[in-house]
PDB file of C-alpha atoms and ligand atoms in Angstrom:
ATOM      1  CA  UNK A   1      32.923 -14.141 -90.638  1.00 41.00           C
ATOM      2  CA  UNK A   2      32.155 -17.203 -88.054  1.00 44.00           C
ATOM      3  CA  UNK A   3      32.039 -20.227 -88.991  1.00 48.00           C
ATOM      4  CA  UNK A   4      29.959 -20.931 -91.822  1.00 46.00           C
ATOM      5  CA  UNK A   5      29.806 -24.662 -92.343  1.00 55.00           C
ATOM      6  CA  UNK A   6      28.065 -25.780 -89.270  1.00 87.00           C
ATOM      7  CA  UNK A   7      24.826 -23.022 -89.210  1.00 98.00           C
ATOM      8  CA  UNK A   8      22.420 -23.926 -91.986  1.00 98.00           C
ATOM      9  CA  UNK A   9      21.351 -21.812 -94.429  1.00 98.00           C
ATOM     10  CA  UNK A  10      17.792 -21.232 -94.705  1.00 99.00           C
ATOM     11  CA  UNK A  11      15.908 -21.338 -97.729  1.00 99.00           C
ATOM     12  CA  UNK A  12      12.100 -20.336 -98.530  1.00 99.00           C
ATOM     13  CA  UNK A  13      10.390 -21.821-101.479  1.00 98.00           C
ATOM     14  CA  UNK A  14      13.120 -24.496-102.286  1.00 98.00           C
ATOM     15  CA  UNK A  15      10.968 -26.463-103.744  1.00 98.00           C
ATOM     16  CA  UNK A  16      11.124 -25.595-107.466  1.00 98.00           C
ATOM     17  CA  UNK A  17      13.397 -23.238-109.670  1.00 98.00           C
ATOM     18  CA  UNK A  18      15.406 -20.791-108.427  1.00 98.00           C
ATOM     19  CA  UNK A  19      15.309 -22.113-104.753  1.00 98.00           C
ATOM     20  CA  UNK A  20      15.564 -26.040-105.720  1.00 98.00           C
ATOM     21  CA  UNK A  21      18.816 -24.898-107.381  1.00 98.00           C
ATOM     22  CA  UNK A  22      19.863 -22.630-104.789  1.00 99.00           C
ATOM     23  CA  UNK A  23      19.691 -25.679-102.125  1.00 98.00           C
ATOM     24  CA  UNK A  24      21.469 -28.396-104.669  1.00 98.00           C
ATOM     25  CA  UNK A  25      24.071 -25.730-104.729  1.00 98.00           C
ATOM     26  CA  UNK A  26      24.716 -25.316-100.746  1.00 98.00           C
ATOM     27  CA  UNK A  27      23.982 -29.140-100.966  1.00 98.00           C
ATOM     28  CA  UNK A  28      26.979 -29.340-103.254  1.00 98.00           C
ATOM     29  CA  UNK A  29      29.073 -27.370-101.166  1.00 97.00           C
ATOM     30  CA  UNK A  30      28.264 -29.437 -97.760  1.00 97.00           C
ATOM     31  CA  UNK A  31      26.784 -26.454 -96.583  1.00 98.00           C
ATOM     32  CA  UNK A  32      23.529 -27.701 -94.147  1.00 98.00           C
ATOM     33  CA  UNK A  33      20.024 -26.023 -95.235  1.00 98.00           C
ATOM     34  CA  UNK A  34      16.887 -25.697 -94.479  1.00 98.00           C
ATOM     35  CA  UNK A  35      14.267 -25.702 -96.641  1.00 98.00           C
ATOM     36  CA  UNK A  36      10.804 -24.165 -96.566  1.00 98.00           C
ATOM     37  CA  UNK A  37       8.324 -25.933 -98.806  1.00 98.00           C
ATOM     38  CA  UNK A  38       4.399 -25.770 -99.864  1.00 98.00           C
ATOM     39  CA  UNK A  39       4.120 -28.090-102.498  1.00 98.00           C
ATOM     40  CA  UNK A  40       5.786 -31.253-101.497  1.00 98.00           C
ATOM     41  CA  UNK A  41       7.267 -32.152-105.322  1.00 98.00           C
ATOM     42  CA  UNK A  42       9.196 -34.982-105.758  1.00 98.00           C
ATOM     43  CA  UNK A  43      12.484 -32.500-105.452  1.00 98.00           C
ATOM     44  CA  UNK A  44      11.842 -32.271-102.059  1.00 98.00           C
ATOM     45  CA  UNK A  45      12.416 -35.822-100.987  1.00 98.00           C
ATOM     46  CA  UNK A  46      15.892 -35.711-103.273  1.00 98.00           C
ATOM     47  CA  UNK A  47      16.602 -32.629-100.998  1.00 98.00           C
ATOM     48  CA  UNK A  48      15.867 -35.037 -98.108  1.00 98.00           C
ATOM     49  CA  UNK A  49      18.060 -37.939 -99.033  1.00 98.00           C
ATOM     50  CA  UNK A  50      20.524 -35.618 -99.804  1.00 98.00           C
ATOM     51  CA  UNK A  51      20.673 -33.695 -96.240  1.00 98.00           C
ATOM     52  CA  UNK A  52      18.389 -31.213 -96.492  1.00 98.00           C
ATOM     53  CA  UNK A  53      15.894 -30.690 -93.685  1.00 98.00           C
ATOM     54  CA  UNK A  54      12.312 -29.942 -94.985  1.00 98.00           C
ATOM     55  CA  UNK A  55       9.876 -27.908 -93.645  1.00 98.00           C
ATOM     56  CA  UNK A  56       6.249 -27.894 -95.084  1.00 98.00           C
ATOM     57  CA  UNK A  57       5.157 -24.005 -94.788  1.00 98.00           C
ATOM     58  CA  UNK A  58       2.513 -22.333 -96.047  1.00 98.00           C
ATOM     59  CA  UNK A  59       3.241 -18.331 -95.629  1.00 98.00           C
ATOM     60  CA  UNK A  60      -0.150 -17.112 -97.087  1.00 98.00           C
ATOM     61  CA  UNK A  61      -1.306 -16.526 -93.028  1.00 98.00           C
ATOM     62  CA  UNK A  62       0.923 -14.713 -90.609  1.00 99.00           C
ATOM     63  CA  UNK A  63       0.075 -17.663 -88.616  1.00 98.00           C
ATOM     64  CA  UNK A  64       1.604 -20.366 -91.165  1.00 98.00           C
ATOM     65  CA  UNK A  65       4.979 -18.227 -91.145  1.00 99.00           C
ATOM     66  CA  UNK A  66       5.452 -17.697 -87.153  1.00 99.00           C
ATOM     67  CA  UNK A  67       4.350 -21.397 -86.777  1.00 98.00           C
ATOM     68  CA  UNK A  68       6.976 -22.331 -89.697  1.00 99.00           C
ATOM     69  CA  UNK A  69       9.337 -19.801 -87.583  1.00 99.00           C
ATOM     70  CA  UNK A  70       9.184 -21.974 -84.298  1.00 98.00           C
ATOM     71  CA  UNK A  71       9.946 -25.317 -86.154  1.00 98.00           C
ATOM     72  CA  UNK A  72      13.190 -23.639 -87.430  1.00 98.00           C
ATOM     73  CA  UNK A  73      13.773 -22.816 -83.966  1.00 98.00           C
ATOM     74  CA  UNK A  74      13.485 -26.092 -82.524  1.00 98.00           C
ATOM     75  CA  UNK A  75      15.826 -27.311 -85.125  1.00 98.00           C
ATOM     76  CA  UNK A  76      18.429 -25.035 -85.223  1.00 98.00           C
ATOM     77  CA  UNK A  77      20.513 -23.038 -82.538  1.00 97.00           C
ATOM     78  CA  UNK A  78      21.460 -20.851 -85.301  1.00 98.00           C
ATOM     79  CA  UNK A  79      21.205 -19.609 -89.379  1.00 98.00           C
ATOM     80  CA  UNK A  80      24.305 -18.961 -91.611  1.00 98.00           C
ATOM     81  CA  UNK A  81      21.606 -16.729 -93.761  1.00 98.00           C
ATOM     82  CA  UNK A  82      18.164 -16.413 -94.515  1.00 99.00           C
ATOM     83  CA  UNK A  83      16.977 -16.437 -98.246  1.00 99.00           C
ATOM     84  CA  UNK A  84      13.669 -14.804 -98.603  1.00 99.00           C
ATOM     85  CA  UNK A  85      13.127 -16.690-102.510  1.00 99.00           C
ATOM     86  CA  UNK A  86       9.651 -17.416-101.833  1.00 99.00           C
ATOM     87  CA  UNK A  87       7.550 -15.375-104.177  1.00 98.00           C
ATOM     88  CA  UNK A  88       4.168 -15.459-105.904  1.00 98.00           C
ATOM     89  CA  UNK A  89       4.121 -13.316-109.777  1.00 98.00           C
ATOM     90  CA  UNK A  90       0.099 -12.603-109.559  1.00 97.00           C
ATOM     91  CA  UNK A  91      -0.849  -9.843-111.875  1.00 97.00           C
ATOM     92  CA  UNK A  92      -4.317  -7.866-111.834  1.00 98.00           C
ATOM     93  CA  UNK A  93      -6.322 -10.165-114.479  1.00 95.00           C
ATOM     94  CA  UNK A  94     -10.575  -9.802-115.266  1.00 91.00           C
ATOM     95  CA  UNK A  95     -12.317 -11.928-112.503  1.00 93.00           C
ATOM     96  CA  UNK A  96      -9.879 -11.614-110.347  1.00 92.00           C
ATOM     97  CA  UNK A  97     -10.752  -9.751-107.320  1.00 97.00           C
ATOM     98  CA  UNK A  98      -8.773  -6.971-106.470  1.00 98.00           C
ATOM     99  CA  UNK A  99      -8.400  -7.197-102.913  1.00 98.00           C
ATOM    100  CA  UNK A 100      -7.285 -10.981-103.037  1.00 98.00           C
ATOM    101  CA  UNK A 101      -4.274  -9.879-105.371  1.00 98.00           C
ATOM    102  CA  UNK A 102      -3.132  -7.198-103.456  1.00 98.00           C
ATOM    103  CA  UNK A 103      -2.799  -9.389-100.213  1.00 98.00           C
ATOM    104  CA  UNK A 104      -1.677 -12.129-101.403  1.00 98.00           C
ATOM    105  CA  UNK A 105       1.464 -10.342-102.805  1.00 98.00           C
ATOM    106  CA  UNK A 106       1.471  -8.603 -99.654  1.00 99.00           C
ATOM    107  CA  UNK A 107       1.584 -11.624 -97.194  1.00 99.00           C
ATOM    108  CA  UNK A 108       4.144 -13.281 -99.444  1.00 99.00           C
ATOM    109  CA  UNK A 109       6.789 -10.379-100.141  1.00 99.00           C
ATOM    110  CA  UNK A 110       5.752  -8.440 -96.735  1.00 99.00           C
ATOM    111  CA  UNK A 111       4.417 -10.215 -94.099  1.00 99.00           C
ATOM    112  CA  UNK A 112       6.730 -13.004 -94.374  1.00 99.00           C
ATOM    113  CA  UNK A 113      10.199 -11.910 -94.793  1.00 99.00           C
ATOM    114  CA  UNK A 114       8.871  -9.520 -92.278  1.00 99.00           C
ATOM    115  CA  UNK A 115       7.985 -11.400 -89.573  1.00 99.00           C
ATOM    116  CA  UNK A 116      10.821 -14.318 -90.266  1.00 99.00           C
ATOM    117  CA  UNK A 117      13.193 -11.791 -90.087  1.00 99.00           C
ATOM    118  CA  UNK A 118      11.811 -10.591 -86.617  1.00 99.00           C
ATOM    119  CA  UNK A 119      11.195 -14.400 -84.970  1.00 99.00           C
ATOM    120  CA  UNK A 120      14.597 -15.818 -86.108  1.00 99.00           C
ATOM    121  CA  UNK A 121      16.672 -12.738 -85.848  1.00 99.00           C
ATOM    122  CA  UNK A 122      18.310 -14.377 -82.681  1.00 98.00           C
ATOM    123  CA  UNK A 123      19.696 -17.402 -84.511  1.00 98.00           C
ATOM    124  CA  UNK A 124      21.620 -14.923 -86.787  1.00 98.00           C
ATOM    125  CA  UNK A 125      23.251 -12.667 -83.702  1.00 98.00           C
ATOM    126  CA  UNK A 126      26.515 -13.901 -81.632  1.00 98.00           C
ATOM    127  CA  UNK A 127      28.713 -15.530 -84.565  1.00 98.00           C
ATOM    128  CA  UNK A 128      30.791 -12.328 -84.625  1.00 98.00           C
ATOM    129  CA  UNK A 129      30.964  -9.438 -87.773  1.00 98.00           C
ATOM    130  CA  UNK A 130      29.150 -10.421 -91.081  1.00 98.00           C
ATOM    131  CA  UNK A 131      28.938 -13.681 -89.664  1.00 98.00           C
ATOM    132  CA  UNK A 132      25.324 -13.947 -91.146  1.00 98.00           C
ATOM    133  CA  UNK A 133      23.453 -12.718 -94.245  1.00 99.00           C
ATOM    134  CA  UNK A 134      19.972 -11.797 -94.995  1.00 99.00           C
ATOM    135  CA  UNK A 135      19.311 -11.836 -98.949  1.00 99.00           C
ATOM    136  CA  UNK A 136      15.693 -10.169-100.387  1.00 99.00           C
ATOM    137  CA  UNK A 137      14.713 -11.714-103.722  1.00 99.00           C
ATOM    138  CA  UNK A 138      12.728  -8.317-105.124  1.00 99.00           C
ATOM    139  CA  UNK A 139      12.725  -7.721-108.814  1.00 98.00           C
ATOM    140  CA  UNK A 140      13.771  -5.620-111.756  1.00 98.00           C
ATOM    141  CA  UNK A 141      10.152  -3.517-111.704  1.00 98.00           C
ATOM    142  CA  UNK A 142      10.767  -2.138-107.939  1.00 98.00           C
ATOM    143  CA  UNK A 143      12.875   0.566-110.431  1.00 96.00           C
ATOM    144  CA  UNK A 144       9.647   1.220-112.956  1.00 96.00           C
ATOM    145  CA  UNK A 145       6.574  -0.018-112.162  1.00 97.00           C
ATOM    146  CA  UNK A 146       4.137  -2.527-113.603  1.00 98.00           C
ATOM    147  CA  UNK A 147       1.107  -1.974-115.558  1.00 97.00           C
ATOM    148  CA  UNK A 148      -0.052  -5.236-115.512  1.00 97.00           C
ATOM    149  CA  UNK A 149       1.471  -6.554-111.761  1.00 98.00           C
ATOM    150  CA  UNK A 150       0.757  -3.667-109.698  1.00 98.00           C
ATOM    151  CA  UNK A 151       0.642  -5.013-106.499  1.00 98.00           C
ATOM    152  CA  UNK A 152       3.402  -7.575-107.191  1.00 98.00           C
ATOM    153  CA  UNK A 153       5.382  -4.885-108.036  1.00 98.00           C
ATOM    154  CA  UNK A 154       4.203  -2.258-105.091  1.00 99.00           C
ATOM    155  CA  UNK A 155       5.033  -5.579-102.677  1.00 99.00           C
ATOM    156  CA  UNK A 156       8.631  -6.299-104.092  1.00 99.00           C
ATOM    157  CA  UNK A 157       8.759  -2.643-103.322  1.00 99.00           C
ATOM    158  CA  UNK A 158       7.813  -2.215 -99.799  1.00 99.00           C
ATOM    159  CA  UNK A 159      10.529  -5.618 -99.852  1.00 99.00           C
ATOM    160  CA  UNK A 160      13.440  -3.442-101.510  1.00 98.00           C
ATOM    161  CA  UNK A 161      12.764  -0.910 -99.016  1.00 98.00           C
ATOM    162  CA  UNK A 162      13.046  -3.616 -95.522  1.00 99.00           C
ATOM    163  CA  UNK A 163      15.908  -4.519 -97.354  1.00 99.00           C
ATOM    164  CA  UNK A 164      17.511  -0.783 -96.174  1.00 99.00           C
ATOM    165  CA  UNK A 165      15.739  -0.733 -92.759  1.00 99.00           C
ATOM    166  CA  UNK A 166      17.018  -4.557 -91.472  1.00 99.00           C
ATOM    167  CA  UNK A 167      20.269  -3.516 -92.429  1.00 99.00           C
ATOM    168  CA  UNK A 168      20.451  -0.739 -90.128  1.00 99.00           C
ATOM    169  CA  UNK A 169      18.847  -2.722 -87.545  1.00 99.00           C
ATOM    170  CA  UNK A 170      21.092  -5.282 -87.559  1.00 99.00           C
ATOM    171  CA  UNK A 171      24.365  -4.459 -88.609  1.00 98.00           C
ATOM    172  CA  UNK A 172      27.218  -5.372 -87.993  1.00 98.00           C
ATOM    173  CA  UNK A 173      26.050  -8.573 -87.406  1.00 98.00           C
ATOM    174  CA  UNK A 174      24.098  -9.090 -89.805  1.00 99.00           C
ATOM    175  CA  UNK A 175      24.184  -7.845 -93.592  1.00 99.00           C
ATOM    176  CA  UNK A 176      21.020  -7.829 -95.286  1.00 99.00           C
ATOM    177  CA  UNK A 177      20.952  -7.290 -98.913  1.00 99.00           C
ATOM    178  CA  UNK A 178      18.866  -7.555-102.027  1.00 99.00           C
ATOM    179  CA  UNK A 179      18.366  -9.292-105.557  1.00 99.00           C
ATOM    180  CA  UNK A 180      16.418  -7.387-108.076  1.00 98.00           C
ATOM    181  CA  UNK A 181      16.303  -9.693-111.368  1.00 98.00           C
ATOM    182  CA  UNK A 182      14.499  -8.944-114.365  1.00 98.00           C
ATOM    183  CA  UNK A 183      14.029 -12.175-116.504  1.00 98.00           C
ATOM    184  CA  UNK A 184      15.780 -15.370-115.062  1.00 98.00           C
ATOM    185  CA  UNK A 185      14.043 -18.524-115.921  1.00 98.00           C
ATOM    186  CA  UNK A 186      10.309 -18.490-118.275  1.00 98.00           C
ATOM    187  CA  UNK A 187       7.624 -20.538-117.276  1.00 97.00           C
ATOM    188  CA  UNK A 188       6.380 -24.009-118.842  1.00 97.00           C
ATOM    189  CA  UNK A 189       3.599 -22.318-120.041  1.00 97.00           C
ATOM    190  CA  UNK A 190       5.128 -19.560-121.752  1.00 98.00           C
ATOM    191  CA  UNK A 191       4.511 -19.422-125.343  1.00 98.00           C
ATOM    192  CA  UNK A 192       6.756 -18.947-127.944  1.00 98.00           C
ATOM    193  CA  UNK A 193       5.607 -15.302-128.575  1.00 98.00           C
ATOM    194  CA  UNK A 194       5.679 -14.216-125.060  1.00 97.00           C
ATOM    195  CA  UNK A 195       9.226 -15.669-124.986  1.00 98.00           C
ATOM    196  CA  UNK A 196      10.190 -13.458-127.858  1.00 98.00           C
ATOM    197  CA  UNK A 197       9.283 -10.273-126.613  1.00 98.00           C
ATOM    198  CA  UNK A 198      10.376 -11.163-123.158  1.00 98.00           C
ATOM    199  CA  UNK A 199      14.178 -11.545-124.165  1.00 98.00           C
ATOM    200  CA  UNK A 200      13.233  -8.690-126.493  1.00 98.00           C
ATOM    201  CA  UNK A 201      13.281  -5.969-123.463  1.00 97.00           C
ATOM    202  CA  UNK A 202      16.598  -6.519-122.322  1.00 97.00           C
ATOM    203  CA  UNK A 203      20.113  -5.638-123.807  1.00 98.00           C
ATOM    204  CA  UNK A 204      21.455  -8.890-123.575  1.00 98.00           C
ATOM    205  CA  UNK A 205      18.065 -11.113-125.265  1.00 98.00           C
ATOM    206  CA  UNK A 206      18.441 -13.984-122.829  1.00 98.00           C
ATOM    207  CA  UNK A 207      16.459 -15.662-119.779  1.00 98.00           C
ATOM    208  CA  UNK A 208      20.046 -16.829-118.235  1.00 98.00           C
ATOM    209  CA  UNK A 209      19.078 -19.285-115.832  1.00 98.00           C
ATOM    210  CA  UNK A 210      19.400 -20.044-112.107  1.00 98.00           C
ATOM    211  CA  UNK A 211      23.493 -19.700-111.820  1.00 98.00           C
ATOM    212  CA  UNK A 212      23.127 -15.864-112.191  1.00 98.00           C
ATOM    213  CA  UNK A 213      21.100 -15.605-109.202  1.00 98.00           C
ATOM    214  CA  UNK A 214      23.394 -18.036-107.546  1.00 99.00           C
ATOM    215  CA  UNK A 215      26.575 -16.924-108.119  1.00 98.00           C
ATOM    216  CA  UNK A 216      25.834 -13.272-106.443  1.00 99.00           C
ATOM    217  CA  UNK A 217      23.768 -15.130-103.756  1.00 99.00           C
ATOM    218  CA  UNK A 218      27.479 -16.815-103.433  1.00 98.00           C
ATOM    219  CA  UNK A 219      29.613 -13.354-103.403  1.00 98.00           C
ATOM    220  CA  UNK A 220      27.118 -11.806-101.136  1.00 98.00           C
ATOM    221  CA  UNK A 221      28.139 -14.409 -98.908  1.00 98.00           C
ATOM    222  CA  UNK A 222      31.653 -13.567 -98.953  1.00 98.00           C
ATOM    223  CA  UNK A 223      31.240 -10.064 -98.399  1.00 98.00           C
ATOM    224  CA  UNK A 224      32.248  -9.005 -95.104  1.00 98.00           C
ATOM    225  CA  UNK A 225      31.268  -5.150 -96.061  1.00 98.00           C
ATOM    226  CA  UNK A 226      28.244  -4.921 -98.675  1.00 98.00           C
ATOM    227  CA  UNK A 227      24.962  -4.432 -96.441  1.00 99.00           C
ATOM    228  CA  UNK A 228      21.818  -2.015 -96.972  1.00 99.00           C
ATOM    229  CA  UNK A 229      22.135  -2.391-100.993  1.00 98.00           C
ATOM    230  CA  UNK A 230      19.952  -4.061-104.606  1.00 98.00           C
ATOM    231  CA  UNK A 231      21.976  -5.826-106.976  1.00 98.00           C
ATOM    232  CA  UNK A 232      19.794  -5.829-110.374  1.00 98.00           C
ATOM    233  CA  UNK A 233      20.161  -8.983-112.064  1.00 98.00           C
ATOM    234  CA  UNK A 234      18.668  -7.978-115.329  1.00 98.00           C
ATOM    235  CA  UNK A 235      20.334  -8.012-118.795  1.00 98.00           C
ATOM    236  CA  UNK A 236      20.493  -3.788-119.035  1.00 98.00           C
ATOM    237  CA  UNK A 237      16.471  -4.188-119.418  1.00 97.00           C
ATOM    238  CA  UNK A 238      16.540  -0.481-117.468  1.00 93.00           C
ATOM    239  CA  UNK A 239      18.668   0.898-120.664  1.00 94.00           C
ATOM    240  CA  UNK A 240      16.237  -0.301-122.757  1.00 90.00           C
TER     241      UNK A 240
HETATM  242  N1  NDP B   1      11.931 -16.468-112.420  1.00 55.11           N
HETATM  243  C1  NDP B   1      12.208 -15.206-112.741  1.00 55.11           C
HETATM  244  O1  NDP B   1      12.496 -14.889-113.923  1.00 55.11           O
HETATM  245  C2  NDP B   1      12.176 -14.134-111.697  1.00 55.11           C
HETATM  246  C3  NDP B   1      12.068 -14.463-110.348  1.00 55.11           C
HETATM  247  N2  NDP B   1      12.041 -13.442-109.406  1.00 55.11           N
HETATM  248  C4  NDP B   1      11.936 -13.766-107.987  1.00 55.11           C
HETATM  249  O2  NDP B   1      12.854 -14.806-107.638  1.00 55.11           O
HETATM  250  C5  NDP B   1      12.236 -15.699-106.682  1.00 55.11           C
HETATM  251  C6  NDP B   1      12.245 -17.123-107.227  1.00 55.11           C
HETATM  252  O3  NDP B   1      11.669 -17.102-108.544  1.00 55.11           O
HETATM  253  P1  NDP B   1      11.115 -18.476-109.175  1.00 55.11           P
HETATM  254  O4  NDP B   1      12.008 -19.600-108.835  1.00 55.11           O
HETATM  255  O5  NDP B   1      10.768 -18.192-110.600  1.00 55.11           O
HETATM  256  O6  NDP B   1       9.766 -18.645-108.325  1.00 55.11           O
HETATM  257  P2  NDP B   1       8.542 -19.675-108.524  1.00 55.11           P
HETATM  258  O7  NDP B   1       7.312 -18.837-108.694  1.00 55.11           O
HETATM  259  O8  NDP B   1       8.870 -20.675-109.547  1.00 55.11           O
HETATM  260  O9  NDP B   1       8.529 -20.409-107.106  1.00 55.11           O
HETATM  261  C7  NDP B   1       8.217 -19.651-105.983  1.00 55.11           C
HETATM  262  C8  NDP B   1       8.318 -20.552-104.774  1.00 55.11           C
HETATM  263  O10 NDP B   1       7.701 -19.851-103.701  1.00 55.11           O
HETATM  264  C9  NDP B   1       6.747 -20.722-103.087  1.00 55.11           C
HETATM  265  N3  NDP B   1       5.601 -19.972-102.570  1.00 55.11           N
HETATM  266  C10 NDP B   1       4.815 -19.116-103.253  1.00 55.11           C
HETATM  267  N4  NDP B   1       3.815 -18.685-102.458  1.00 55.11           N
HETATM  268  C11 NDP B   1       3.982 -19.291-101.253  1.00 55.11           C
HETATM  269  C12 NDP B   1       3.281 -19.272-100.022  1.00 55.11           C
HETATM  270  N5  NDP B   1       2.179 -18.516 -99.860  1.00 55.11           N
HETATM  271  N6  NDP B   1       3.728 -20.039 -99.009  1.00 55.11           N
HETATM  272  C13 NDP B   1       4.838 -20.793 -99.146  1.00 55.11           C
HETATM  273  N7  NDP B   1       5.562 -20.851-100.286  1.00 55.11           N
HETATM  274  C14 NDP B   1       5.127 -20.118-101.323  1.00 55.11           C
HETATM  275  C15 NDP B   1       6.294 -21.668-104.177  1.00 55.11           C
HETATM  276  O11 NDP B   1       5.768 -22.843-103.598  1.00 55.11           O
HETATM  277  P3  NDP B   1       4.819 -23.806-104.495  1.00 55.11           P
HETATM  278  O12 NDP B   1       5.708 -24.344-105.545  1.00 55.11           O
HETATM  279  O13 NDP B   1       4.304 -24.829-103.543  1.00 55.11           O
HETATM  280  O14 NDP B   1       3.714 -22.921-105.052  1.00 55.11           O
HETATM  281  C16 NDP B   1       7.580 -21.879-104.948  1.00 55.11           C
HETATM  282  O15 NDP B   1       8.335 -22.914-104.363  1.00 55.11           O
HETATM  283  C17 NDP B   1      10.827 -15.153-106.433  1.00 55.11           C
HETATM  284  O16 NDP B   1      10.801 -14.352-105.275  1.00 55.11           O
HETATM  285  C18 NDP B   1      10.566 -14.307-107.665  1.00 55.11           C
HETATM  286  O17 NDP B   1       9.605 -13.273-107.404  1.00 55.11           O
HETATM  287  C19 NDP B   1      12.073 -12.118-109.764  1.00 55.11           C
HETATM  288  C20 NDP B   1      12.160 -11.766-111.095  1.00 55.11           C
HETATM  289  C21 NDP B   1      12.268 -12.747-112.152  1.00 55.11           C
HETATM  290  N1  LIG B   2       7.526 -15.914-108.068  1.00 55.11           N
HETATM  291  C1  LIG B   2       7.842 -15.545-109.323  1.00 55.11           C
HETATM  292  N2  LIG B   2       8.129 -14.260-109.589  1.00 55.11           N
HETATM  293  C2  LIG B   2       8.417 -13.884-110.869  1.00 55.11           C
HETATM  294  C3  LIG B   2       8.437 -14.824-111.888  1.00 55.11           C
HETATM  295  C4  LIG B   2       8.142 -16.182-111.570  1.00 55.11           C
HETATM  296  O1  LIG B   2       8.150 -17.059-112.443  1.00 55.11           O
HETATM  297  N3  LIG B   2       7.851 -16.486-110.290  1.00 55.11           N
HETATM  298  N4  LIG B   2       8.733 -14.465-113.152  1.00 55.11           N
HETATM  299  C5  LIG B   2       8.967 -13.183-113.480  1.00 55.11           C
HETATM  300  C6  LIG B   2       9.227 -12.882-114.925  1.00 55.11           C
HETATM  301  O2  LIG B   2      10.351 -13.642-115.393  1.00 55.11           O
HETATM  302  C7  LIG B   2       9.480 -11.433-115.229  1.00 55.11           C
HETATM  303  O3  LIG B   2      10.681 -11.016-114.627  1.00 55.11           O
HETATM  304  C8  LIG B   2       9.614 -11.293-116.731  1.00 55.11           C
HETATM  305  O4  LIG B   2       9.735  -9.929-117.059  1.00 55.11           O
HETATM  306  C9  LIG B   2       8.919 -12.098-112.486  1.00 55.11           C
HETATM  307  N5  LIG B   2       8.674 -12.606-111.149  1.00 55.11           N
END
């Protein structure tokens, strides 16, 4: 598996939720990251005092990712894993335009993990078998659609399906893998009826929080086989 303390793990949109906790975690576990950030929150100098190196990165140009590619490169001689969290939940609203929604989920959940994968593939070869992990953050409605986040969902898509094609490109070096949750974590401004039906659609009737995600992100980790495959993360909502 090479050795797994020294490489940092890289992290995209660590700056809140699921990714803040994701780096704590590694943070926890000495494990070195690097974290992508837009927003520079008050999180992200706690991530700095406590080790992690920050990278402001704004993905929504192909330029903003290669140029946030080539600082990871001068940093680093070489990943433990890349964690594509980064994400942007933009649904088809009135006044809106259409052509804005569609590529911005695009250049988020496409272009990026794309083209990081690509530029920093070389810091992930030459640590031996499974040494290094990709891990795809797509989502429960890759499996059934979206009538109200159509491109969101189409882009998550087109993500579940890279999630196949860089594992046959880079095995068995590299295993590259995917996380399809359904409800996780609500939003501040969720209200209390939206809540309600939210934990309504799935078997289990809770949002469980960041340690779901994290604890397969951890096993997927460990794996020195599992490569190519989706892991739903989402209460039975498809039995519903
Ligand atoms: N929370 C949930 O219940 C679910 C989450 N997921 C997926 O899990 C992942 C994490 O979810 P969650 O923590 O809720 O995500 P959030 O929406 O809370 O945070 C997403 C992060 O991505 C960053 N980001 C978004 N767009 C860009 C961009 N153009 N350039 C750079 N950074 C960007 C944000 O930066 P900034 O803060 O500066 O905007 C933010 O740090 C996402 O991929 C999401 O789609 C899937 C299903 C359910
Ligand atoms: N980038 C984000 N993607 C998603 C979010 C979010 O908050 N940020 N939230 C969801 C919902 O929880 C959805 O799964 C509820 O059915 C989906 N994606």
């Amino acid at each position: 598996m090479g050795n797994t303390k020294t490489r940092p793990i890289l992290i995209t949109g660590g700056g809140r939720r699921i990714g803040l906790a994701l780096a704590h975690h590694f943070l926890s576990q000495h494990q070195p990251i690097i974290v992508s950030y837009r927003t520079r929150y008050p999180a992200i100098e706690q991530l700095t005092a406590a080790g992690a190196l920050c990278i402001q990165a704004d993905f929504s140009s192909d330029e903003g990712v290669l140029a946030f590619a080539d600082r990871v490169k001068e940093k680093t001689q070489g990943l433990r894993a890349i964690i594509h969290n980064a994400g942007d939940w933009a649904g088809e609203k009135s006044g809106v335009a259409l052509p804005n929604v569609l590529s911005r989920m695009l250049q988020i959940h496409v272009h990026a993990p794309y083209l990081l994968n690509h530029a920093l593939e070389s810091l992930l070869r030459g640590f031996g078998h499974a040494a290094s992990d990709i891990i795809h953050f797509t989502d429960y409605v890759v499996e059934r659609g979206s009538d109200k986040h159509i491109a969101y969902a189409a882009s998550k898509a087109a993500l579940d399906n890279m999630t196949r094609s860089f594992a046959k490109k880079l095995a068995p070096e590299v295993k590259v893998n995917a996380i399809a949750p359904a409800l996780i974590l609500f939003n501040d401004d969720d209200d209390a009826e939206y809540r309600q039906q939210a934990l309504n659609k799935s078997l289990m009737k809770i949002a469980p929080g960041e340690k779901e995600i994290i604890d397969l992100v951890d096993y997927l980790l460990t794996s020195c086989y599992v490569t190519g495959r989706t892991f739903g993360v989402d209460g039975g909502r498809p039995l519903r």
